[in-house]
C-alpha cells in the first residue's frame, strides 16, 4: 500500500491528495468493491458525479472501509439540467441523500453549458451550499477561462478547482497556464486517455522502460509534474496500486517535452469542446 501521497492546498485552504480515483461506471455492488479496494490501497480522493448515478455506491464504499470519513476527500458534480438556483440547491441536497453523507468535500459544476447560460445561478447555489456547510470547497469542471472570469466578476468567488480533459494527446497548455496564474487548481479527467492508443505509444514506452515503470505510471507522473491532480479510474486492485506508485521517480525536462509533443488540436477523446458542447 502507498502510504504517502503528496498533498496540495487549494485557494480556499482545503488540502487534497495529488492523485485520486475516477469512479465513472463504478456502480452497484461491483462498484462498491472497486472503490473499497481503492481506498484500502491508499486512495483518499474519490471523484463522482450526480450523472454517474453512483453517489450511493461511493457512500456505501466509504461506510464499508475502515478509513474515517474525515480522512477522505469526496467529490460530486452538478448536472446541466439543474443549473437554476432552486434546482441546484435541491440537487446538492439530493446528492448528499443519495450518498448518505453529511457533506461533500468538493462539489463542482459539471459543464458550463454556455448556450443555456445559467451557470452563474448554479455557482451562487454552490456558494450558499458552502456557507451552509453542505460542501467544504466549490469548483468547476470543463469551464473555459472566460466562464471562470464571469463567475468571479458576478459573485466575487472563484473556483478552487477546475476539472478538465487532460492527457498526453490533449495537454491543455494554455488553460493550465491560466489556472496557474489565477490560482485555480487543475484536475485532469481521462488522465490516461481511457488507454486508447496509449499503452503501445513508442515515445511513452521508451520513457517507461528507461525508468522501469509502466506507461500509465509515466503518464500519471507527467500529470503530477505538470501540477495537475489526475483521477485515473481502475477497477483492478493491481492497476489501482500501480497508478499510485508514481512518487519514487522523476521525468527529466527532456522527457516532459517529448510527452508534450504528443498533443494534437483534435486530441480530445470525444470532441467535447466546452465552448459548444453541452451536457445535461
Ligand atoms: N468532469 C468530466 O466531465 C469528466 C469526464 C470524464 C471523466 N471524468 C472523471 O475522470 C475519471 C477518469 O477518466 P476516465 O474514466 O474517462 O478514463 P481514464 O482514467 O483515463 O482511463 C480509464 C481506463 O484505463 C484503464 N486503466 C487504468 N489504469 C490502468 C493501467 N495502469 N494499465 C492499463 N489500463 C489502465 C481502466 O481499465 P481497468 O478498470 O480495467 O483498470 C479504464 O478502462 C472518470 O472515472 C471520472 O471520474 C470526468
Short mmCIF file of C-alpha atoms and ligand atoms in Angstrom, two decimals:
data_model
loop_
_atom_site.label_atom_id
_atom_site.label_comp_id
_atom_site.label_asym_id
_atom_site.label_seq_id
_atom_site.Cartn_x
_atom_site.Cartn_y
_atom_site.Cartn_z
CA UNK A 1 0.00 0.00 0.00
CA UNK A 2 1.17 3.53 -0.78
CA UNK A 3 1.40 5.38 2.50
CA UNK A 4 2.22 8.91 1.46
CA UNK A 5 0.53 10.71 -1.37
CA UNK A 6 1.71 14.34 -1.55
CA UNK A 7 -0.95 16.93 -0.82
CA UNK A 8 -1.99 20.15 -2.49
CA UNK A 9 -3.59 23.15 -0.77
CA UNK A 10 -6.40 24.84 -2.70
CA UNK A 11 -7.04 28.60 -2.84
CA UNK A 12 -9.66 28.28 -0.06
CA UNK A 13 -7.36 26.32 2.26
CA UNK A 14 -8.70 22.78 1.67
CA UNK A 15 -5.93 20.20 1.33
CA UNK A 16 -6.41 17.39 -1.19
CA UNK A 17 -4.24 14.46 -2.35
CA UNK A 18 -2.18 14.97 -5.51
CA UNK A 19 -3.92 11.98 -7.18
CA UNK A 20 -7.38 10.47 -6.81
CA UNK A 21 -9.73 7.79 -8.13
CA UNK A 22 -12.14 8.25 -11.05
CA UNK A 23 -15.37 6.31 -10.47
CA UNK A 24 -17.26 6.66 -13.76
CA UNK A 25 -19.11 3.38 -14.46
CA UNK A 26 -18.42 2.07 -10.96
CA UNK A 27 -21.97 1.30 -9.85
CA UNK A 28 -23.78 -1.13 -7.59
CA UNK A 29 -22.13 -3.89 -5.64
CA UNK A 30 -19.28 -4.35 -8.12
CA UNK A 31 -18.63 -0.60 -7.93
CA UNK A 32 -18.61 -0.71 -4.13
CA UNK A 33 -15.96 -3.46 -4.29
CA UNK A 34 -13.78 -1.46 -6.71
CA UNK A 35 -13.97 1.72 -4.64
CA UNK A 36 -13.42 -0.10 -1.33
CA UNK A 37 -10.38 -1.78 -2.82
CA UNK A 38 -9.04 1.61 -3.98
CA UNK A 39 -9.46 3.12 -0.51
CA UNK A 40 -7.77 0.07 1.04
CA UNK A 41 -4.93 0.56 -1.43
CA UNK A 42 -4.38 4.16 -0.35
CA UNK A 43 -6.70 6.37 -2.41
CA UNK A 44 -8.15 9.22 -0.37
CA UNK A 45 -9.70 11.38 -3.12
CA UNK A 46 -12.81 9.99 -4.85
CA UNK A 47 -14.36 11.66 -7.89
CA UNK A 48 -18.05 11.09 -8.66
CA UNK A 49 -20.99 12.94 -10.18
CA UNK A 50 -24.76 13.08 -9.92
CA UNK A 51 -24.85 11.99 -13.57
CA UNK A 52 -22.73 8.87 -12.94
CA UNK A 53 -25.62 7.67 -10.77
CA UNK A 54 -23.11 6.26 -8.32
CA UNK A 55 -23.13 8.67 -5.40
CA UNK A 56 -24.89 5.91 -3.42
CA UNK A 57 -22.20 3.45 -4.45
CA UNK A 58 -19.47 5.84 -3.30
CA UNK A 59 -21.24 6.43 0.02
CA UNK A 60 -21.64 2.69 0.59
CA UNK A 61 -17.93 2.08 -0.15
CA UNK A 62 -16.99 4.80 2.32
CA UNK A 63 -19.09 3.16 5.02
CA UNK A 64 -17.55 -0.27 4.25
CA UNK A 65 -13.92 0.80 4.66
CA UNK A 66 -12.12 1.31 7.93
CA UNK A 67 -10.96 4.75 6.83
CA UNK A 68 -12.51 7.66 8.69
CA UNK A 69 -14.82 9.97 6.75
CA UNK A 70 -12.68 12.99 7.67
CA UNK A 71 -9.64 11.38 6.03
CA UNK A 72 -11.37 11.23 2.63
CA UNK A 73 -11.97 13.91 0.01
CA UNK A 74 -15.26 13.10 -1.76
CA UNK A 75 -16.33 14.95 -4.89
CA UNK A 76 -19.59 15.18 -6.77
CA UNK A 77 -20.85 17.37 -9.62
CA UNK A 78 -23.99 19.29 -10.50
CA UNK A 79 -25.60 18.28 -13.83
CA UNK A 80 -26.50 20.81 -16.53
CA UNK A 81 -30.25 20.29 -16.20
CA UNK A 82 -30.21 21.66 -12.65
CA UNK A 83 -28.38 24.96 -13.02
CA UNK A 84 -31.32 27.15 -11.90
CA UNK A 85 -30.70 28.29 -8.32
CA UNK A 86 -33.52 26.40 -6.55
CA UNK A 87 -32.95 23.23 -8.55
CA UNK A 88 -29.21 23.42 -7.88
CA UNK A 89 -29.76 23.69 -4.12
CA UNK A 90 -32.14 20.71 -4.18
CA UNK A 91 -29.71 18.70 -6.28
CA UNK A 92 -26.83 19.25 -3.89
CA UNK A 93 -29.10 18.08 -1.08
CA UNK A 94 -30.23 15.08 -3.16
CA UNK A 95 -26.55 14.25 -3.85
CA UNK A 96 -25.99 14.12 -0.10
CA UNK A 97 -29.09 11.96 0.50
CA UNK A 98 -28.02 9.57 -2.25
CA UNK A 99 -24.58 9.12 -0.72
CA UNK A 100 -25.93 9.26 2.82
CA UNK A 101 -23.21 11.76 3.65
CA UNK A 102 -23.43 14.93 5.75
CA UNK A 103 -21.18 16.89 3.43
CA UNK A 104 -19.11 16.70 0.24
CA UNK A 105 -15.54 17.93 0.32
CA UNK A 106 -15.66 19.18 -3.25
CA UNK A 107 -18.70 19.99 -5.36
CA UNK A 108 -18.25 21.05 -8.97
CA UNK A 109 -20.49 22.38 -11.74
CA UNK A 110 -20.09 19.54 -14.25
CA UNK A 111 -20.26 21.57 -17.52
CA UNK A 112 -20.82 25.30 -18.13
CA UNK A 113 -23.43 24.79 -20.91
CA UNK A 114 -22.82 28.34 -22.18
CA UNK A 115 -25.75 28.32 -24.62
CA UNK A 116 -28.13 27.84 -21.69
CA UNK A 117 -26.17 30.48 -19.79
CA UNK A 118 -27.43 29.63 -16.29
CA UNK A 119 -24.08 28.65 -14.77
CA UNK A 120 -23.76 31.82 -12.66
CA UNK A 121 -27.01 30.90 -10.86
CA UNK A 122 -25.66 27.42 -10.29
CA UNK A 123 -22.48 28.96 -8.89
CA UNK A 124 -24.50 31.09 -6.47
CA UNK A 125 -26.16 27.89 -5.21
CA UNK A 126 -22.74 26.27 -4.67
CA UNK A 127 -21.54 29.39 -2.80
CA UNK A 128 -24.57 29.16 -0.49
CA UNK A 129 -24.20 25.39 -0.05
CA UNK A 130 -20.66 26.01 1.16
CA UNK A 131 -21.90 28.69 3.56
CA UNK A 132 -24.49 26.22 4.92
CA UNK A 133 -21.82 23.55 5.46
CA UNK A 134 -23.11 21.13 2.81
CA UNK A 135 -19.80 21.26 0.92
CA UNK A 136 -16.31 22.28 2.01
CA UNK A 137 -14.94 23.55 -1.28
CA UNK A 138 -16.55 24.50 -4.58
CA UNK A 139 -15.23 24.29 -8.09
CA UNK A 140 -15.99 23.83 -11.75
CA UNK A 141 -15.42 21.31 -14.47
CA UNK A 142 -14.92 21.97 -18.16
CA UNK A 143 -15.04 25.74 -17.63
CA UNK A 144 -13.05 27.93 -20.03
CA UNK A 145 -11.17 30.95 -18.61
CA UNK A 146 -13.95 33.28 -19.83
CA UNK A 147 -16.55 31.31 -17.83
CA UNK A 148 -14.47 31.41 -14.66
CA UNK A 149 -13.79 35.14 -15.08
CA UNK A 150 -17.52 35.72 -15.27
CA UNK A 151 -18.17 33.74 -12.06
CA UNK A 152 -15.63 35.81 -10.21
CA UNK A 153 -16.88 39.09 -11.66
CA UNK A 154 -20.53 38.41 -10.82
CA UNK A 155 -20.16 36.69 -7.43
CA UNK A 156 -16.71 37.64 -6.15
CA UNK A 157 -15.88 33.93 -5.67
CA UNK A 158 -13.62 31.87 -7.88
CA UNK A 159 -13.49 28.08 -8.03
CA UNK A 160 -10.88 26.17 -6.03
CA UNK A 161 -10.59 23.55 -8.78
CA UNK A 162 -11.36 23.28 -12.49
CA UNK A 163 -11.50 19.67 -13.70
CA UNK A 164 -10.74 19.41 -17.43
CA UNK A 165 -9.94 16.81 -20.07
CA UNK A 166 -6.16 16.48 -19.90
CA UNK A 167 -3.86 13.73 -21.15
CA UNK A 168 -0.81 13.46 -23.40
CA UNK A 169 -2.93 13.79 -26.57
CA UNK A 170 -4.62 16.96 -25.28
CA UNK A 171 -2.32 18.69 -22.83
CA UNK A 172 -4.23 21.96 -22.34
CA UNK A 173 -1.09 24.07 -22.12
CA UNK A 174 -2.84 27.44 -22.31
CA UNK A 175 -5.66 26.60 -19.94
CA UNK A 176 -3.19 25.17 -17.41
CA UNK A 177 -1.12 28.35 -17.60
CA UNK A 178 -4.27 30.41 -16.98
CA UNK A 179 -5.19 28.25 -13.97
CA UNK A 180 -1.71 28.71 -12.54
CA UNK A 181 -1.77 32.48 -12.96
CA UNK A 182 -5.21 32.65 -11.35
CA UNK A 183 -4.63 30.18 -8.51
CA UNK A 184 -7.20 27.63 -9.68
CA UNK A 185 -6.11 24.00 -9.22
CA UNK A 186 -6.19 21.87 -12.37
CA UNK A 187 -7.65 18.37 -12.15
CA UNK A 188 -7.21 16.00 -15.11
CA UNK A 189 -10.13 13.87 -16.30
CA UNK A 190 -9.48 10.89 -18.56
CA UNK A 191 -5.84 11.31 -17.47
CA UNK A 192 -4.88 8.06 -19.24
CA UNK A 193 -6.92 8.99 -22.34
CA UNK A 194 -9.01 5.93 -21.44
CA UNK A 195 -5.93 3.94 -22.55
CA UNK A 196 -6.92 4.46 -26.20
CA UNK A 197 -3.75 4.11 -28.33
CA UNK A 198 -1.68 4.94 -25.29
CA UNK A 199 -0.09 1.82 -23.87
CA UNK A 200 1.85 0.96 -27.06
CA UNK A 201 2.87 4.54 -27.95
CA UNK A 202 6.58 4.44 -28.94
CA UNK A 203 7.62 7.57 -27.08
CA UNK A 204 5.80 6.63 -23.90
CA UNK A 205 7.02 3.01 -23.92
CA UNK A 206 10.64 4.19 -24.42
CA UNK A 207 10.39 6.57 -21.45
CA UNK A 208 8.68 3.89 -19.36
CA UNK A 209 11.37 1.28 -19.97
CA UNK A 210 14.10 3.82 -19.14
CA UNK A 211 12.55 4.27 -15.68
CA UNK A 212 11.47 0.66 -15.26
CA UNK A 213 7.87 1.89 -14.92
CA UNK A 214 4.66 1.27 -16.88
CA UNK A 215 3.29 3.69 -19.47
CA UNK A 216 0.40 4.52 -17.13
CA UNK A 217 2.84 5.40 -14.36
CA UNK A 218 4.80 7.65 -16.72
CA UNK A 219 1.62 9.47 -17.75
CA UNK A 220 0.42 9.89 -14.18
CA UNK A 221 3.86 11.15 -13.12
CA UNK A 222 3.67 13.62 -16.02
CA UNK A 223 0.36 14.98 -14.64
CA UNK A 224 1.94 15.30 -11.19
CA UNK A 225 4.94 17.20 -12.55
CA UNK A 226 2.59 19.48 -14.51
CA UNK A 227 0.95 20.29 -11.16
CA UNK A 228 -2.39 18.71 -12.06
CA UNK A 229 -4.39 16.29 -9.89
CA UNK A 230 -5.14 13.23 -12.03
CA UNK A 231 -8.12 11.00 -11.21
CA UNK A 232 -7.41 7.74 -13.07
CA UNK A 233 -10.12 5.10 -12.96
CA UNK A 234 -9.29 1.46 -12.47
CA UNK A 235 -11.43 -1.41 -11.28
CA UNK A 236 -8.39 -3.66 -10.82
CA UNK A 237 -6.66 -3.64 -7.40
CA UNK A 238 -3.33 -4.34 -9.15
CA UNK A 239 -3.68 -1.38 -11.51
CA UNK A 240 -5.05 0.81 -8.70
CA UNK A 241 -1.79 0.19 -6.81
CA UNK A 242 0.27 0.64 -9.97
CA UNK A 243 -1.31 4.04 -10.57
CA UNK A 244 -0.32 5.30 -7.11
CA UNK A 245 3.32 4.17 -7.39
CA UNK A 246 4.49 7.35 -9.11
CA UNK A 247 6.25 9.23 -6.33
CA UNK A 248 9.58 7.38 -6.44
CA UNK A 249 10.91 8.57 -9.82
CA UNK A 250 11.16 11.77 -11.82
CA UNK A 251 10.81 12.61 -15.51
CA UNK A 252 13.51 14.85 -16.96
CA UNK A 253 12.69 18.15 -18.65
CA UNK A 254 13.53 16.45 -21.96
CA UNK A 255 11.05 13.62 -21.23
CA UNK A 256 8.36 16.13 -20.21
CA UNK A 257 8.96 17.89 -23.53
CA UNK A 258 8.73 14.66 -25.54
CA UNK A 259 5.37 13.89 -23.90
CA UNK A 260 4.16 17.47 -24.54
CA UNK A 261 4.86 16.93 -28.24
CA UNK A 262 2.20 14.18 -28.38
CA UNK A 263 -0.59 16.75 -28.05
CA UNK A 264 -2.86 17.38 -31.05
CA UNK A 265 -5.53 20.02 -31.69
CA UNK A 266 -8.02 17.18 -32.31
CA UNK A 267 -6.71 15.11 -29.40
CA UNK A 268 -9.88 15.24 -27.32
CA UNK A 269 -11.37 11.78 -26.71
CA UNK A 270 -14.87 12.67 -27.90
CA UNK A 271 -14.59 16.16 -29.33
CA UNK A 272 -16.27 17.68 -26.28
CA UNK A 273 -15.30 21.35 -26.63
CA UNK A 274 -16.84 23.20 -23.64
CA UNK A 275 -17.38 26.31 -25.80
CA UNK A 276 -20.10 24.46 -27.71
CA UNK A 277 -20.65 21.01 -26.19
CA UNK A 278 -23.44 20.80 -23.63
CA UNK A 279 -24.29 18.07 -21.18
CA UNK A 280 -27.45 17.90 -19.15
N1 LIG B 1 -15.64 16.19 -15.47
C1 LIG B 1 -15.91 15.49 -16.55
O1 LIG B 1 -16.59 15.97 -17.46
C2 LIG B 1 -15.38 14.11 -16.67
C3 LIG B 1 -15.41 13.45 -17.92
C4 LIG B 1 -14.87 12.15 -17.99
C5 LIG B 1 -14.32 11.56 -16.85
N2 LIG B 1 -14.32 12.21 -15.65
C6 LIG B 1 -13.75 11.61 -14.41
O2 LIG B 1 -12.40 11.22 -14.70
C7 LIG B 1 -12.22 9.86 -14.33
C8 LIG B 1 -11.14 9.20 -15.17
O3 LIG B 1 -11.42 9.28 -16.56
P1 LIG B 1 -11.90 8.03 -17.43
O4 LIG B 1 -12.56 7.05 -16.55
O5 LIG B 1 -12.67 8.58 -18.57
O6 LIG B 1 -10.58 7.43 -18.08
P2 LIG B 1 -9.07 7.08 -17.63
O7 LIG B 1 -8.93 7.14 -16.16
O8 LIG B 1 -8.17 7.88 -18.49
O9 LIG B 1 -8.96 5.57 -18.13
C9 LIG B 1 -9.70 4.53 -17.55
C10 LIG B 1 -9.38 3.23 -18.26
O10 LIG B 1 -7.98 2.95 -18.13
C11 LIG B 1 -7.81 1.61 -17.68
N3 LIG B 1 -6.62 1.63 -16.81
C12 LIG B 1 -6.48 2.30 -15.65
N4 LIG B 1 -5.25 2.13 -15.14
C13 LIG B 1 -4.58 1.33 -15.99
C14 LIG B 1 -3.27 0.79 -16.01
N5 LIG B 1 -2.40 1.07 -15.03
N6 LIG B 1 -2.92 -0.01 -17.05
C15 LIG B 1 -3.80 -0.27 -18.04
N7 LIG B 1 -5.05 0.20 -18.09
C16 LIG B 1 -5.44 1.00 -17.06
C17 LIG B 1 -9.07 1.25 -16.95
O11 LIG B 1 -9.33 -0.12 -17.04
P3 LIG B 1 -9.42 -1.08 -15.72
O12 LIG B 1 -10.58 -0.57 -14.92
O13 LIG B 1 -9.64 -2.43 -16.30
O14 LIG B 1 -8.10 -0.94 -15.00
C18 LIG B 1 -10.12 2.04 -17.73
O15 LIG B 1 -10.56 1.29 -18.86
C19 LIG B 1 -13.63 9.26 -14.55
O16 LIG B 1 -13.76 7.99 -13.97
C20 LIG B 1 -14.47 10.35 -13.94
O17 LIG B 1 -14.45 10.24 -12.53
C21 LIG B 1 -14.83 13.49 -15.55
#
